[in-house]
Amino acid sequence: MTAAPGATPTIVLIGHGMVGQRFLEALAERGLTATHRVVVLCEEPRPAYDRVQLTSYFSGKTPEDLSMTDMAFIERHGIELHVGDPALTIDRASRTVTARSGLAVDYDVLVLATGSYPFVPPVPGKDSAGCFVYRTIEDLLAIEEYARSRATTGAVVGGGLLGLEAAGALKGLGLATHIVEFAPRLMPVQVDAGGGAALLRTIEEMGLTVHTGTGTQEIVADDSGAVTGMKLSDGSEVATDMVVFSAGVRPRDQLARDCGLSVGERGGITVDEQCRTVADPHVFAIGECAQAADGRVYGLVAPGYEQAETVAATIAAEESSFTGADLSTKLKLLGVDVASFGDAHGAAADCLDVVYSDSRSGLYKKLVIGRDGTLLGGILVGDADAYGTLRAFTGTVPPVSPESLVLPAGAEGGAQLGPSALPDEAVICSCHNVTKGTIRGAVTEHSCTTVPEVKKCTKAGTGCGSCVKVLGQLVTAELEASGVEVDKGLCGCFAQTREELYEIVLALRINSYQALLDRYGREGARGGDGCEVCKPAVASIIASLASTIGASGYVLEGEQASIQDSNDHFLANLQKNGSYSVVPRIPGGEITPEKLIVIGEIARDFGLYTKITGGQRIDMFGARVEQLPLIWTRLVDAGFESGHAYGKALRTVKSCVGQTWCRYGVQDSVRMAIDLELRYRGLRSPHKLKSAVSGCARECAEAQSKDFGVIATANGWNLYVGGNGGATPRHADLLAQDLTDAELIRLIDRFLMFYIRTADRLERTSVWLDRIPGGLDHIRDVVVHDSLGICEELDALMAAHVDNYRDEWATTINDPEKLARFVSFVNAPDTPDPVVGFVPERDQIKPDLPLLSIGMRPEALEGSAQR
Amino acid sequence: MTLAPESTTTALKVQLRVADGWLEVCDLAVLLPGRGVAALLPDGRQAALFRDRDGALYAIDNRDPFGGAAVLSRGLTGTHQGRPFVASPLLKQRFDLETGQCLDDEAVRVTTYEVRTAAS
Ligand code: SRM
Ligand SMILES: Cc1cc2nc3c(=O)[nH]c(=O)nc-3n(C[C@H](O)[C@H](O)[C@H](O)COP(=O)(O)OP(=O)(O)OC[C@H]3O[C@@H](n4cnc5c(N)ncnc54)[C@H](O)[C@@H]3O)c2cc1C
Ligand code: SF4
Ligand code: FES
């Protein structure tokens, strides 16, 4: 643009949020940072960060993790970034911006990217202590602090997208949480009444209290000015210690108003299709502070990114315009998938709905279809897996009937429409506007061979992340199509899968890792030291086949010791400060008072932090490596053995109290749990194995969330397989019914051995079951009907395991050579690791983290007790 | 059993270069190929020592720079593109045993120490 000849033209950006940062990247990509001076005024105390992922702060992301600003990028491009220095005034006549620090900058181009502020309804008491908004990292830090120190109940005003996120955060902080929404349903903008109902049910089941169709009338505070409750428009009162307002956002357009730029009726700096302000050709506005040419203020990041690109292109004198954007969103709110895309509310004339609704499982899916069969939009609640594909099909007539697309997978008539059916123009990543064609190009022309490479090359998948699944499918399909052999090998050392290596080890009776690597490893890996991926995987295969292939059944014997994962090598779980946790086996969760006392005494004598685990046993934390043998000597003496909490092996078989005591029980679930736990203890497998036995259909042991779960019936036992808790929960499938004890055990034997034989490394039974061709039916054929003729072998393998089991801790404490490894320092066996220190917490100990960050123990660090 | 080779290996000691000379750390026989040990240095720092299957020795700082705990000696070792590395047992970042360079984060490097064997 114009500038005095000779002088470098200056671009000033006000606001360094997500859109502002994207604008800087767009400038750099076009070489404009080289030809222009770029000055950025950033109000917040930190440069741009990922606001979309803000809530992940509560699941462990640090503010640094959320940062979107690479300081090397800023420096490389000579961008003058002023953090913590907001713009105060704009003088359009002299084209000068003045910041709070007094800094005044003359501009040739001014770009406003000031975002929005949270709207706080003008109710009495809204400024009381304990009232918050939810927009910035600083807001979250303040909420966390208040919740931790003085709140047990929290309320969120607003049940929209952000309100639900805020509610999830409060719940995560341990507060009893209320949501107050003025509209008759949750997420009124994104979902319709049916979707709102499904969402409501699921959210109430999680224990949140929802008040819809009612407004907040007053915030009640005590004498000190701190929130104690709120009055609602339906006359009721909710007691609460804190309130988070999430009642929508308003564009931050005050700067623009002050300098005479025009704004829309409901706020938002009015701009044309180039995002240039209507009043002043030198000034642009992008992101949430702008009212676009289509009259809308967009509250999502993807349209803001497009606007940022448009302005950078316009400055570079390229043709570009922003005429409007799609409001598709996919979110996981409180663990529930919610997605809406296209014309979700069926605003188009004459359109028709296809609805699938299953309130029992909290599913609601609606597609909006035009008269001619064109997919116009839709809403998915509870299961949004199809979102990526459906969104990309919007505007076209999908190749299969719309009805089949909303039916759940597995239901009669349900169709799975893969991304391969999509046209090249279909937008896969809407955050970065990347089409299927571009992604295919990344593979075929830019020779990307992995999803991370494609992400880097195209930016697809680096925004909200909702397209990553489809992206992965496309990359694999494209690689396969272009004849590139997709490398299914275990790691850089082996071209075989885990399953293939298992077959090799079993068939050729190979019982040494080095022999396997040198004979069957990839060319370049032979003779080398392997890697951290294949070593434990092969260690596990050797351990589960030990007696059959002539290897020692003791994981610390000979070469096996050197290939075990670190935890298996120390037979304990490493904690963040280098200390260990100790988990003795408590089969079925049944324990005598004497044994409980022994555990208590040991924990007391060694000063260990003690906790009941989620797996019906007791974990003792904070043991230093040289204490492990001492602790285990006492445990073994008292009749305990390793609980394998450190191993990819059988963990626990949980039980309910069952028939013995419970008035409903129909079988002795405790006895069966103990039998199963003792039978499969020590069994090494591709991933951990968990089990449970319930005494009746009430299922108090949660058997259906286990790898193999057993539920008593009047006639025997039902066996369920493939259940999982964790991050991607899955209910187990019924494999067989009304089994006798012997039938049950035989089926589990075979099921486990077949899993160990064919699963990938770190593949739980749930994932394995969904992956292997034929799924549950195939497994039933193999283990019940012996369709592969391998049952005899599976039975023999399990019998060998059961016969040869020995407790590895008992073996270790009797082996002086192995014990010598349990020291902090090889040259000072009696000296404890000085960075393992502890501080008190709730009458017990916890790791001394400041000590860890220093890395060395300064003399007599205050408050940290070393034991 | 032949005793001769055994006794020659046990006689060999592993030594680390520290500020004022060589510090004797342990018998070579204690170092299992593929498995590390930690040594306490006179200045309070800690070193992690490793031996690969060809017998080469390596020593780097024992402290995991990501988590802070002194645990690198407890990681699994391997070969990546011909170079020896250890993977931290905490969050699995890998470190080149010769240079201390973190293979998963260019900006991070740990100290390395000179190490040798000597007959005692
Ligand atoms: C101690 C314990 C938490 C507690 O204090 O209650 C725990 C602690 C850990 N869990 Fe867990 N889990 C514990 C019960 C559970 C349960 C509940 C259960 O077993 O009924 C689950 C959900 C059920 C399931 O697994 O399906 C559970 C799902 C996970 C997962 C996710 C697995 C998944 O398939 O998604 C991981 C991560 C992994 O394994 O990759 C994990 C990983 C871990 C690790 C190993 C993380 C780590 O690498 O440090 C923790 C090690 C603990 C230690 O050092 O001793 N833990 N973890 C529980 C030990 C039970 C026991 O007695 O052995
Ligand atoms: C919890 C949460 C979850 C969200 N989830 C999603 C989602 O899943 N998907 C989605 O698409 N969107 C989501 N959003 C919305 C998304 O974050 C915004 O659309 C996006 O951040 C807008 O970018 P922006 O740059 O326009 O505004 P912002 O990111 O708000 O940046 C504006 C910046 O300008 C600064 N500023 C204001 N005035 C001045 C001044 N005078 N001088 C200097 N600086 C100034 C502000 O301090 C701010 O840092 C979410 C938002 C929140 C809060
Ligand atoms: S599952 Fe049935 S038998 Fe077991 S405790 Fe619950 S109600 Fe009783
Ligand atoms: S759609 Fe958000 S990252 Fe691709």
mmCIF file of N, CA and C in Angstrom, chain A residues 206-261:
data_model
loop_
_atom_site.group_PDB
_atom_site.id
_atom_site.type_symbol
_atom_site.label_atom_id
_atom_site.label_comp_id
_atom_site.label_asym_id
_atom_site.label_seq_id
_atom_site.Cartn_x
_atom_site.Cartn_y
_atom_site.Cartn_z
ATOM 1 N N MET A 206 -24.665 -37.030 34.558
ATOM 2 C CA MET A 206 -23.317 -36.829 35.089
ATOM 3 C C MET A 206 -23.350 -36.139 36.439
ATOM 4 N N GLY A 207 -24.532 -35.758 36.878
ATOM 5 C CA GLY A 207 -24.636 -35.171 38.203
ATOM 6 C C GLY A 207 -24.683 -33.650 38.197
ATOM 7 N N LEU A 208 -24.820 -33.025 37.028
ATOM 8 C CA LEU A 208 -24.959 -31.571 37.022
ATOM 9 C C LEU A 208 -26.442 -31.222 37.142
ATOM 10 N N THR A 209 -26.721 -30.069 37.724
ATOM 11 C CA THR A 209 -28.110 -29.647 37.841
ATOM 12 C C THR A 209 -28.368 -28.582 36.792
ATOM 13 N N VAL A 210 -29.379 -28.817 35.956
ATOM 14 C CA VAL A 210 -29.647 -27.884 34.863
ATOM 15 C C VAL A 210 -30.982 -27.186 35.111
ATOM 16 N N HIS A 211 -30.976 -25.868 34.994
ATOM 17 C CA HIS A 211 -32.216 -25.099 35.098
ATOM 18 C C HIS A 211 -32.432 -24.420 33.754
ATOM 19 N N THR A 212 -33.302 -24.955 32.910
ATOM 20 C CA THR A 212 -33.553 -24.292 31.620
ATOM 21 C C THR A 212 -34.821 -23.469 31.722
ATOM 22 N N GLY A 213 -34.989 -22.565 30.742
ATOM 23 C CA GLY A 213 -36.185 -21.724 30.701
ATOM 24 C C GLY A 213 -36.269 -20.789 31.883
ATOM 25 N N THR A 214 -35.150 -20.461 32.470
ATOM 26 C CA THR A 214 -35.204 -19.533 33.598
ATOM 27 C C THR A 214 -33.988 -18.605 33.586
ATOM 28 N N GLY A 215 -34.234 -17.360 33.987
ATOM 29 C CA GLY A 215 -33.153 -16.380 33.954
ATOM 30 C C GLY A 215 -32.577 -16.137 35.336
ATOM 31 N N THR A 216 -31.426 -15.485 35.351
ATOM 32 C CA THR A 216 -30.811 -15.123 36.626
ATOM 33 C C THR A 216 -31.282 -13.731 36.988
ATOM 34 N N GLN A 217 -31.838 -13.588 38.217
ATOM 35 C CA GLN A 217 -32.355 -12.277 38.563
ATOM 36 C C GLN A 217 -31.441 -11.483 39.470
ATOM 37 N N GLU A 218 -30.751 -12.179 40.325
ATOM 38 C CA GLU A 218 -29.912 -11.459 41.270
ATOM 39 C C GLU A 218 -28.852 -12.394 41.810
ATOM 40 N N ILE A 219 -27.658 -11.842 42.025
ATOM 41 C CA ILE A 219 -26.609 -12.611 42.696
ATOM 42 C C ILE A 219 -26.629 -12.181 44.161
ATOM 43 N N VAL A 220 -26.756 -13.137 45.053
ATOM 44 C CA VAL A 220 -26.847 -12.816 46.477
ATOM 45 C C VAL A 220 -25.452 -12.943 47.101
ATOM 46 N N ALA A 221 -25.096 -11.963 47.919
ATOM 47 C CA ALA A 221 -23.763 -12.009 48.546
ATOM 48 C C ALA A 221 -23.904 -11.851 50.051
ATOM 49 N N ASP A 222 -22.885 -12.291 50.771
ATOM 50 C CA ASP A 222 -22.924 -12.115 52.226
ATOM 51 C C ASP A 222 -22.326 -10.763 52.616
ATOM 52 N N ASP A 223 -22.140 -10.543 53.902
ATOM 53 C CA ASP A 223 -21.672 -9.234 54.365
ATOM 54 C C ASP A 223 -20.297 -8.883 53.817
ATOM 55 N N SER A 224 -19.467 -9.927 53.592
ATOM 56 C CA SER A 224 -18.125 -9.638 53.110
ATOM 57 C C SER A 224 -18.138 -9.375 51.607
ATOM 58 N N GLY A 225 -19.303 -9.495 50.986
ATOM 59 C CA GLY A 225 -19.375 -9.247 49.543
ATOM 60 C C GLY A 225 -19.087 -10.468 48.704
ATOM 61 N N ALA A 226 -19.069 -11.661 49.330
ATOM 62 C CA ALA A 226 -18.804 -12.874 48.563
ATOM 63 C C ALA A 226 -20.114 -13.582 48.216
ATOM 64 N N VAL A 227 -20.153 -14.154 47.031
ATOM 65 C CA VAL A 227 -21.366 -14.810 46.535
ATOM 66 C C VAL A 227 -21.816 -15.918 47.495
ATOM 67 N N THR A 228 -23.122 -15.986 47.742
ATOM 68 C CA THR A 228 -23.668 -17.128 48.491
ATOM 69 C C THR A 228 -24.773 -17.819 47.710
ATOM 70 N N GLY A 229 -25.312 -17.143 46.701
ATOM 71 C CA GLY A 229 -26.389 -17.794 45.958
ATOM 72 C C GLY A 229 -26.897 -16.915 44.845
ATOM 73 N N MET A 230 -27.896 -17.418 44.133
ATOM 74 C CA MET A 230 -28.502 -16.595 43.104
ATOM 75 C C MET A 230 -30.014 -16.810 43.067
ATOM 76 N N LYS A 231 -30.744 -15.740 42.733
ATOM 77 C CA LYS A 231 -32.200 -15.832 42.621
ATOM 78 C C LYS A 231 -32.557 -15.976 41.143
ATOM 79 N N LEU A 232 -33.435 -16.918 40.855
ATOM 80 C CA LEU A 232 -33.820 -17.158 39.464
ATOM 81 C C LEU A 232 -35.197 -16.576 39.180
ATOM 82 N N SER A 233 -35.491 -16.408 37.891
ATOM 83 C CA SER A 233 -36.741 -15.758 37.513
ATOM 84 C C SER A 233 -37.961 -16.628 37.817
ATOM 85 N N ASP A 234 -37.767 -17.918 38.016
ATOM 86 C CA ASP A 234 -38.926 -18.750 38.363
ATOM 87 C C ASP A 234 -39.190 -18.724 39.870
ATOM 88 N N GLY A 235 -38.504 -17.821 40.565
ATOM 89 C CA GLY A 235 -38.765 -17.656 41.993
ATOM 90 C C GLY A 235 -37.887 -18.508 42.879
ATOM 91 N N SER A 236 -37.165 -19.460 42.281
ATOM 92 C CA SER A 236 -36.342 -20.340 43.115
ATOM 93 C C SER A 236 -35.010 -19.680 43.435
ATOM 94 N N GLU A 237 -34.311 -20.254 44.400
ATOM 95 C CA GLU A 237 -32.997 -19.741 44.763
ATOM 96 C C GLU A 237 -32.006 -20.885 44.771
ATOM 97 N N VAL A 238 -30.823 -20.644 44.249
ATOM 98 C CA VAL A 238 -29.800 -21.682 44.220
ATOM 99 C C VAL A 238 -28.655 -21.216 45.115
ATOM 100 N N ALA A 239 -28.262 -22.056 46.059
ATOM 101 C CA ALA A 239 -27.119 -21.691 46.903
ATOM 102 C C ALA A 239 -25.845 -22.012 46.131
ATOM 103 N N THR A 240 -24.955 -21.067 46.031
ATOM 104 C CA THR A 240 -23.700 -21.332 45.311
ATOM 105 C C THR A 240 -22.597 -20.434 45.829
ATOM 106 N N ASP A 241 -21.357 -20.940 45.764
ATOM 107 C CA ASP A 241 -20.225 -20.159 46.268
ATOM 108 C C ASP A 241 -19.565 -19.333 45.176
ATOM 109 N N MET A 242 -19.847 -19.700 43.931
ATOM 110 C CA MET A 242 -19.265 -18.885 42.858
ATOM 111 C C MET A 242 -20.148 -18.935 41.622
ATOM 112 N N VAL A 243 -20.000 -17.919 40.764
ATOM 113 C CA VAL A 243 -20.823 -17.808 39.562
ATOM 114 C C VAL A 243 -19.902 -17.506 38.376
ATOM 115 N N VAL A 244 -20.072 -18.263 37.306
ATOM 116 C CA VAL A 244 -19.338 -17.942 36.087
ATOM 117 C C VAL A 244 -20.340 -17.481 35.038
ATOM 118 N N PHE A 245 -20.167 -16.250 34.554
ATOM 119 C CA PHE A 245 -21.073 -15.748 33.521
ATOM 120 C C PHE A 245 -20.601 -16.213 32.165
ATOM 121 N N SER A 246 -21.509 -16.809 31.442
ATOM 122 C CA SER A 246 -21.169 -17.245 30.101
ATOM 123 C C SER A 246 -22.385 -17.035 29.236
ATOM 124 N N ALA A 247 -22.845 -15.794 29.253
ATOM 125 C CA ALA A 247 -24.117 -15.482 28.608
ATOM 126 C C ALA A 247 -23.877 -14.835 27.251
ATOM 127 N N GLY A 248 -22.884 -15.287 26.559
ATOM 128 C CA GLY A 248 -22.621 -14.747 25.233
ATOM 129 C C GLY A 248 -21.484 -13.746 25.238
ATOM 130 N N VAL A 249 -21.044 -13.377 24.044
ATOM 131 C CA VAL A 249 -19.944 -12.415 23.941
ATOM 132 C C VAL A 249 -20.390 -11.227 23.097
ATOM 133 N N ARG A 250 -19.692 -10.136 23.262
ATOM 134 C CA ARG A 250 -19.966 -8.924 22.467
ATOM 135 C C ARG A 250 -18.662 -8.479 21.819
ATOM 136 N N PRO A 251 -18.742 -7.994 20.586
ATOM 137 C CA PRO A 251 -17.518 -7.554 19.903
ATOM 138 C C PRO A 251 -16.845 -6.408 20.660
ATOM 139 N N ARG A 252 -15.517 -6.418 20.698
ATOM 140 C CA ARG A 252 -14.797 -5.308 21.342
ATOM 141 C C ARG A 252 -14.555 -4.239 20.290
ATOM 142 N N ASP A 253 -15.530 -3.363 20.147
ATOM 143 C CA ASP A 253 -15.457 -2.364 19.068
ATOM 144 C C ASP A 253 -15.347 -0.947 19.596
ATOM 145 N N GLN A 254 -15.060 -0.807 20.916
ATOM 146 C CA GLN A 254 -15.055 0.534 21.498
ATOM 147 C C GLN A 254 -14.009 1.454 20.860
ATOM 148 N N LEU A 255 -12.811 0.912 20.634
ATOM 149 C CA LEU A 255 -11.746 1.717 20.000
ATOM 150 C C LEU A 255 -12.231 2.276 18.682
ATOM 151 N N ALA A 256 -12.922 1.417 17.922
ATOM 152 C CA ALA A 256 -13.412 1.811 16.606
ATOM 153 C C ALA A 256 -14.498 2.871 16.742
ATOM 154 N N ARG A 257 -15.410 2.649 17.697
ATOM 155 C CA ARG A 257 -16.469 3.645 17.912
ATOM 156 C C ARG A 257 -15.851 5.004 18.240
ATOM 157 N N ASP A 258 -14.829 4.967 19.153
ATOM 158 C CA ASP A 258 -14.216 6.215 19.614
ATOM 159 C C ASP A 258 -13.597 7.006 18.475
ATOM 160 N N CYS A 259 -13.149 6.312 17.429
ATOM 161 C CA CYS A 259 -12.509 7.089 16.362
ATOM 162 C C CYS A 259 -13.441 7.228 15.158
ATOM 163 N N GLY A 260 -14.723 6.994 15.410
ATOM 164 C CA GLY A 260 -15.708 7.327 14.384
ATOM 165 C C GLY A 260 -15.901 6.290 13.299
ATOM 166 N N LEU A 261 -15.399 5.069 13.492
ATOM 167 C CA LEU A 261 -15.673 4.022 12.508
ATOM 168 C C LEU A 261 -17.090 3.505 12.768
#
